[in-house]
Amino acid sequence: MREVAERLERARRVAIFSHVDPDGDAAGSALGLAHVLRDSGRDARVFLPGGAPDLYRFLPGADGVEADPDGVPADRDLLVVVDATSPSRLAGLEGALGSGPPVVNVDHHGDNTRFGAAHWVDPGACATALMVYEWARAAGLSVSPAAATCLYAGIVTDTGRFTFSNTDARCLAAAAALAALGASPHEIAVSVYDRASPASVRLLAAVLSTLDLRAGGRIASVHVTRAMLEETGARAEDSDGFSTYPRSIDGVQVGLFFRETEEGAVKVSFRSNGGVRIDGVAGRFQGGGHPSASGARVPGPLSTAKEAVVRAVEEHLRGSDG
Ligand code: AMP
């Protein structure tokens, strides 16, 4: 953490980037960091591929999020990349790297490529937002209610509401501290989890009806197609939390969620139970992530992608059986 902390300490005009398909931790850690930097007299701008996702527009500061710059604005003296395993995860923003100011890489993914002039990678942290909180405390910087709200949102979403295997005493202690600093667990939970549109619930019904069990019930998958989005009127991001359903079935070791993207590729979410590591299988498809929650983008069509991934997971389970 030390070199990253020193660079943050020296910085005056910071640009903050995070990954494509920004989730709660991408948005929460980026915005939380921006608040802490601004409150300590720095200028901070946040860039997310595609802008702030609708689901996270309730976060303080989300209105100011910028999308896809041509480059890092010339007046910035530091670029902080949060929650992204590699520059390739920055989509349109990747091209902005390299020509601008030094890059500092802050992430909790173990498979982070350690890019940048300085990196701070902590796979033991449940969320990148937790790392931002711990850095702020260690640096003696104040964490406002706005910052606490963003950082808590990153933690609660990346731990699946404090249920995934990354939930531990360290993360719960930080969540409690952030609540004491002004984050409202109830209001954040309502904003993230209780604002479903009728279309998104219809989409869930359609997606659950695609349930497919393989390998004697050890692999479960569901999928969402572009046609299902059109029929229900739902948006792609409405399916963001659906990856938890296949894994929630008793006896399932690997849950898979396939989503047809606009570009014709297939986004795959891998979720595992019971000590099965799934990040290596995601890696075989040029993806990655955490041991029990990983992702990849696989060429379409959906049926081909699904068969290839299910076969790879079957092989992996056979291998783990020894
Ligand atoms: P998701 O299935 O999109 O919720 O992602 C689960 C985890 O895997 C997250 O920590 C992501 O950052 C990571 N991940 C998702 N897609 C990719 C990808 N294409 N490459 C590397 N990591 C990914």
mmCIF file of C-alpha atoms in Angstrom, residues 9-218:
data_model
loop_
_atom_site.group_PDB
_atom_site.id
_atom_site.type_symbol
_atom_site.label_atom_id
_atom_site.label_comp_id
_atom_site.label_asym_id
_atom_site.label_seq_id
_atom_site.Cartn_x
_atom_site.Cartn_y
_atom_site.Cartn_z
ATOM 1 C CA GLU A 9 -0.620 11.882 -1.059
ATOM 2 C CA ARG A 10 1.434 13.842 -3.655
ATOM 3 C CA ALA A 11 -1.320 13.981 -6.289
ATOM 4 C CA ARG A 12 -3.357 17.136 -6.826
ATOM 5 C CA ARG A 13 -5.492 16.449 -9.931
ATOM 6 C CA VAL A 14 -6.538 12.819 -10.164
ATOM 7 C CA ALA A 15 -8.438 10.845 -12.807
ATOM 8 C CA ILE A 16 -10.101 7.637 -11.588
ATOM 9 C CA PHE A 17 -10.968 4.805 -13.994
ATOM 10 C CA SER A 18 -12.701 1.476 -13.472
ATOM 11 C CA HIS A 19 -13.821 -1.533 -15.469
ATOM 12 C CA VAL A 20 -16.307 -2.223 -18.240
ATOM 13 C CA ASP A 21 -19.842 -3.169 -17.113
ATOM 14 C CA PRO A 22 -19.217 -1.235 -13.889
ATOM 15 C CA ASP A 23 -20.700 -3.009 -10.875
ATOM 16 C CA GLY A 24 -21.297 -1.731 -7.351
ATOM 17 C CA ASP A 25 -17.658 -2.060 -6.353
ATOM 18 C CA ALA A 26 -16.374 -0.344 -9.511
ATOM 19 C CA ALA A 27 -18.749 2.589 -9.056
ATOM 20 C CA GLY A 28 -18.574 2.602 -5.243
ATOM 21 C CA SER A 29 -14.788 2.421 -4.928
ATOM 22 C CA ALA A 30 -14.235 5.004 -7.708
ATOM 23 C CA LEU A 31 -16.758 7.485 -6.297
ATOM 24 C CA GLY A 32 -15.737 6.837 -2.679
ATOM 25 C CA LEU A 33 -12.093 7.517 -3.558
ATOM 26 C CA ALA A 34 -13.099 10.687 -5.416
ATOM 27 C CA HIS A 35 -14.993 11.981 -2.367
ATOM 28 C CA VAL A 36 -12.083 11.312 0.003
ATOM 29 C CA LEU A 37 -9.624 13.004 -2.394
ATOM 30 C CA ARG A 38 -11.877 16.034 -2.928
ATOM 31 C CA ASP A 39 -12.516 16.380 0.810
ATOM 32 C CA SER A 40 -8.752 16.555 1.302
ATOM 33 C CA GLY A 41 -8.370 19.382 -1.202
ATOM 34 C CA ARG A 42 -7.651 17.431 -4.399
ATOM 35 C CA ASP A 43 -9.439 17.661 -7.688
ATOM 36 C CA ALA A 44 -10.805 14.251 -8.749
ATOM 37 C CA ARG A 45 -12.710 13.190 -11.878
ATOM 38 C CA VAL A 46 -14.308 9.746 -12.283
ATOM 39 C CA PHE A 47 -14.505 7.939 -15.640
ATOM 40 C CA LEU A 48 -16.478 4.691 -16.090
ATOM 41 C CA PRO A 49 -16.883 2.878 -19.427
ATOM 42 C CA GLY A 50 -20.341 3.901 -20.655
ATOM 43 C CA GLY A 51 -20.825 6.326 -17.734
ATOM 44 C CA ALA A 52 -22.505 5.656 -14.390
ATOM 45 C CA PRO A 53 -24.781 2.594 -14.573
ATOM 46 C CA ASP A 54 -28.450 3.429 -13.887
ATOM 47 C CA LEU A 55 -28.521 1.133 -10.845
ATOM 48 C CA TYR A 56 -25.807 3.176 -9.151
ATOM 49 C CA ARG A 57 -27.001 6.670 -10.064
ATOM 50 C CA PHE A 58 -28.243 7.049 -6.495
ATOM 51 C CA LEU A 59 -24.648 7.163 -5.254
ATOM 52 C CA PRO A 60 -23.501 10.661 -4.260
ATOM 53 C CA GLY A 61 -21.381 12.076 -7.076
ATOM 54 C CA ALA A 62 -22.680 9.661 -9.745
ATOM 55 C CA ASP A 63 -24.056 12.629 -11.711
ATOM 56 C CA GLY A 64 -20.528 13.811 -12.338
ATOM 57 C CA VAL A 65 -19.246 10.490 -13.741
ATOM 58 C CA GLU A 66 -17.806 10.875 -17.234
ATOM 59 C CA ALA A 67 -17.674 8.222 -19.952
ATOM 60 C CA ASP A 68 -15.051 7.144 -22.485
ATOM 61 C CA PRO A 69 -12.583 10.048 -22.780
ATOM 62 C CA ASP A 70 -10.252 10.156 -25.802
ATOM 63 C CA GLY A 71 -7.353 10.330 -23.406
ATOM 64 C CA VAL A 72 -6.582 11.181 -19.828
ATOM 65 C CA PRO A 73 -7.295 14.938 -19.514
ATOM 66 C CA ALA A 74 -3.975 16.775 -19.865
ATOM 67 C CA ASP A 75 -4.177 18.530 -16.510
ATOM 68 C CA ARG A 76 -4.248 15.263 -14.462
ATOM 69 C CA ASP A 77 -1.115 14.337 -12.530
ATOM 70 C CA LEU A 78 -2.211 10.825 -11.472
ATOM 71 C CA LEU A 79 -4.472 8.149 -12.920
ATOM 72 C CA VAL A 80 -5.900 5.685 -10.398
ATOM 73 C CA VAL A 81 -7.434 2.490 -11.783
ATOM 74 C CA VAL A 82 -9.694 0.747 -9.275
ATOM 75 C CA ASP A 83 -11.128 -2.809 -9.284
ATOM 76 C CA ALA A 84 -9.781 -3.729 -12.749
ATOM 77 C CA THR A 85 -7.625 -6.840 -13.180
ATOM 78 C CA SER A 86 -5.857 -5.535 -16.293
ATOM 79 C CA PRO A 87 -5.904 -2.552 -18.666
ATOM 80 C CA SER A 88 -7.939 -4.658 -21.117
ATOM 81 C CA ARG A 89 -10.846 -4.505 -18.636
ATOM 82 C CA LEU A 90 -11.040 -0.761 -19.218
ATOM 83 C CA ALA A 91 -12.678 -1.150 -22.654
ATOM 84 C CA GLY A 92 -12.812 2.275 -24.361
ATOM 85 C CA LEU A 93 -10.721 3.731 -21.571
ATOM 86 C CA GLU A 94 -7.762 1.401 -22.221
ATOM 87 C CA GLY A 95 -6.553 3.627 -25.059
ATOM 88 C CA ALA A 96 -6.352 6.521 -22.623
ATOM 89 C CA LEU A 97 -3.579 4.755 -20.685
ATOM 90 C CA GLY A 98 0.089 5.021 -21.486
ATOM 91 C CA SER A 99 0.348 8.520 -22.882
ATOM 92 C CA GLY A 100 -0.819 10.328 -19.752
ATOM 93 C CA PRO A 101 0.249 10.604 -16.120
ATOM 94 C CA PRO A 102 1.564 7.671 -14.027
ATOM 95 C CA VAL A 103 -0.946 4.913 -13.344
ATOM 96 C CA VAL A 104 -1.694 3.580 -9.881
ATOM 97 C CA ASN A 105 -3.534 0.251 -9.735
ATOM 98 C CA VAL A 106 -5.717 -0.561 -6.698
ATOM 99 C CA ASP A 107 -7.564 -3.876 -6.787
ATOM 100 C CA HIS A 108 -8.661 -6.914 -4.789
ATOM 101 C CA HIS A 109 -8.542 -9.494 -7.622
ATOM 102 C CA GLY A 110 -5.774 -12.049 -7.100
ATOM 103 C CA ASP A 111 -5.291 -12.379 -10.874
ATOM 104 C CA ASN A 112 -4.578 -8.663 -11.274
ATOM 105 C CA THR A 113 -1.714 -8.285 -13.766
ATOM 106 C CA ARG A 114 0.069 -5.786 -11.475
ATOM 107 C CA PHE A 115 0.108 -3.142 -14.202
ATOM 108 C CA GLY A 116 0.918 0.515 -13.585
ATOM 109 C CA ALA A 117 3.752 2.513 -12.071
ATOM 110 C CA ALA A 118 2.616 1.314 -8.637
ATOM 111 C CA HIS A 119 0.111 -1.315 -7.624
ATOM 112 C CA TRP A 120 -1.673 -2.320 -4.455
ATOM 113 C CA VAL A 121 -3.421 -5.662 -4.877
ATOM 114 C CA ASP A 122 -5.051 -7.296 -1.863
ATOM 115 C CA PRO A 123 -6.947 -10.507 -2.697
ATOM 116 C CA GLY A 124 -7.866 -10.791 0.999
ATOM 117 C CA ALA A 125 -10.048 -7.680 0.730
ATOM 118 C CA CYS A 126 -13.724 -8.424 0.072
ATOM 119 C CA ALA A 127 -13.999 -5.375 -2.178
ATOM 120 C CA THR A 128 -11.816 -2.641 -3.631
ATOM 121 C CA ALA A 129 -14.056 -0.232 -1.702
ATOM 122 C CA LEU A 130 -12.752 -1.822 1.528
ATOM 123 C CA MET A 131 -9.182 -1.039 0.445
ATOM 124 C CA VAL A 132 -10.113 2.584 -0.296
ATOM 125 C CA TYR A 133 -11.682 2.853 3.168
ATOM 126 C CA GLU A 134 -8.622 1.337 4.861
ATOM 127 C CA TRP A 135 -6.278 3.631 2.897
ATOM 128 C CA ALA A 136 -8.313 6.711 3.938
ATOM 129 C CA ARG A 137 -8.163 5.694 7.600
ATOM 130 C CA ALA A 138 -4.441 4.913 7.459
ATOM 131 C CA ALA A 139 -3.805 8.285 5.768
ATOM 132 C CA GLY A 140 -5.832 10.050 8.467
ATOM 133 C CA LEU A 141 -8.269 11.436 5.893
ATOM 134 C CA SER A 142 -11.902 12.121 6.689
ATOM 135 C CA VAL A 143 -14.607 9.861 5.282
ATOM 136 C CA SER A 144 -17.768 11.896 4.756
ATOM 137 C CA PRO A 145 -21.280 10.403 4.745
ATOM 138 C CA ALA A 146 -21.179 10.646 0.914
ATOM 139 C CA ALA A 147 -17.881 8.740 0.750
ATOM 140 C CA ALA A 148 -19.123 6.204 3.322
ATOM 141 C CA THR A 149 -22.273 5.602 1.243
ATOM 142 C CA CYS A 150 -20.256 4.866 -1.906
ATOM 143 C CA LEU A 151 -17.757 2.623 -0.110
ATOM 144 C CA TYR A 152 -20.457 0.705 1.785
ATOM 145 C CA ALA A 153 -22.312 0.156 -1.519
ATOM 146 C CA GLY A 154 -19.129 -1.353 -3.000
ATOM 147 C CA ILE A 155 -18.764 -3.710 -0.050
ATOM 148 C CA VAL A 156 -22.388 -4.820 0.236
ATOM 149 C CA THR A 157 -22.658 -5.583 -3.489
ATOM 150 C CA ASP A 158 -19.314 -7.403 -3.849
ATOM 151 C CA THR A 159 -20.123 -9.639 -0.874
ATOM 152 C CA GLY A 160 -23.629 -10.482 -2.131
ATOM 153 C CA ARG A 161 -25.148 -8.646 0.827
ATOM 154 C CA PHE A 162 -22.547 -10.115 3.187
ATOM 155 C CA THR A 163 -23.145 -13.733 2.183
ATOM 156 C CA PHE A 164 -20.305 -14.704 -0.209
ATOM 157 C CA SER A 165 -17.200 -16.497 1.023
ATOM 158 C CA ASN A 166 -15.272 -13.196 0.944
ATOM 159 C CA THR A 167 -17.381 -11.927 3.868
ATOM 160 C CA ASP A 168 -15.173 -11.863 6.948
ATOM 161 C CA ALA A 169 -14.658 -9.949 10.176
ATOM 162 C CA ARG A 170 -12.477 -7.340 8.441
ATOM 163 C CA CYS A 171 -15.164 -6.539 5.902
ATOM 164 C CA LEU A 172 -17.974 -6.501 8.478
ATOM 165 C CA ALA A 173 -15.938 -4.211 10.726
ATOM 166 C CA ALA A 174 -15.422 -1.775 7.854
ATOM 167 C CA ALA A 175 -19.123 -1.932 6.970
ATOM 168 C CA ALA A 176 -20.012 -1.143 10.599
ATOM 169 C CA ALA A 177 -17.549 1.749 10.631
ATOM 170 C CA LEU A 178 -18.970 3.105 7.368
ATOM 171 C CA ALA A 179 -22.491 2.909 8.820
ATOM 172 C CA ALA A 180 -21.243 4.881 11.828
ATOM 173 C CA LEU A 181 -19.762 7.447 9.394
ATOM 174 C CA GLY A 182 -23.139 8.017 7.758
ATOM 175 C CA ALA A 183 -23.842 5.217 5.255
ATOM 176 C CA SER A 184 -27.401 3.949 5.603
ATOM 177 C CA PRO A 185 -27.449 0.135 5.105
ATOM 178 C CA HIS A 186 -31.229 0.194 4.707
ATOM 179 C CA GLU A 187 -31.374 3.011 2.149
ATOM 180 C CA ILE A 188 -28.515 1.539 0.145
ATOM 181 C CA ALA A 189 -30.143 -1.923 0.158
ATOM 182 C CA VAL A 190 -33.455 -0.421 -0.994
ATOM 183 C CA SER A 191 -31.714 1.523 -3.777
ATOM 184 C CA VAL A 192 -29.779 -1.495 -5.056
ATOM 185 C CA TYR A 193 -32.114 -4.417 -4.388
ATOM 186 C CA ASP A 194 -35.687 -3.144 -4.009
ATOM 187 C CA ARG A 195 -36.237 -1.004 -7.067
ATOM 188 C CA ALA A 196 -36.915 -3.774 -9.575
ATOM 189 C CA SER A 197 -39.083 -2.818 -12.543
ATOM 190 C CA PRO A 198 -41.974 -5.115 -13.541
ATOM 191 C CA ALA A 199 -40.011 -5.779 -16.750
ATOM 192 C CA SER A 200 -36.993 -7.012 -14.804
ATOM 193 C CA VAL A 201 -39.119 -9.408 -12.728
ATOM 194 C CA ARG A 202 -40.666 -10.729 -15.970
ATOM 195 C CA LEU A 203 -37.141 -11.144 -17.312
ATOM 196 C CA LEU A 204 -36.186 -13.113 -14.182
ATOM 197 C CA ALA A 205 -39.157 -15.441 -14.757
ATOM 198 C CA ALA A 206 -38.045 -16.018 -18.361
ATOM 199 C CA VAL A 207 -34.405 -16.542 -17.357
ATOM 200 C CA LEU A 208 -35.224 -19.013 -14.564
ATOM 201 C CA SER A 209 -37.273 -21.069 -17.023
ATOM 202 C CA THR A 210 -34.036 -21.754 -18.972
ATOM 203 C CA LEU A 211 -32.557 -23.679 -16.017
ATOM 204 C CA ASP A 212 -30.365 -26.525 -17.255
ATOM 205 C CA LEU A 213 -28.760 -29.075 -14.914
ATOM 206 C CA ARG A 214 -25.716 -31.066 -16.043
ATOM 207 C CA ALA A 215 -23.144 -33.425 -14.541
ATOM 208 C CA GLY A 216 -25.722 -35.109 -12.335
ATOM 209 C CA GLY A 217 -26.881 -31.798 -10.880
ATOM 210 C CA ARG A 218 -23.400 -30.448 -10.098
#
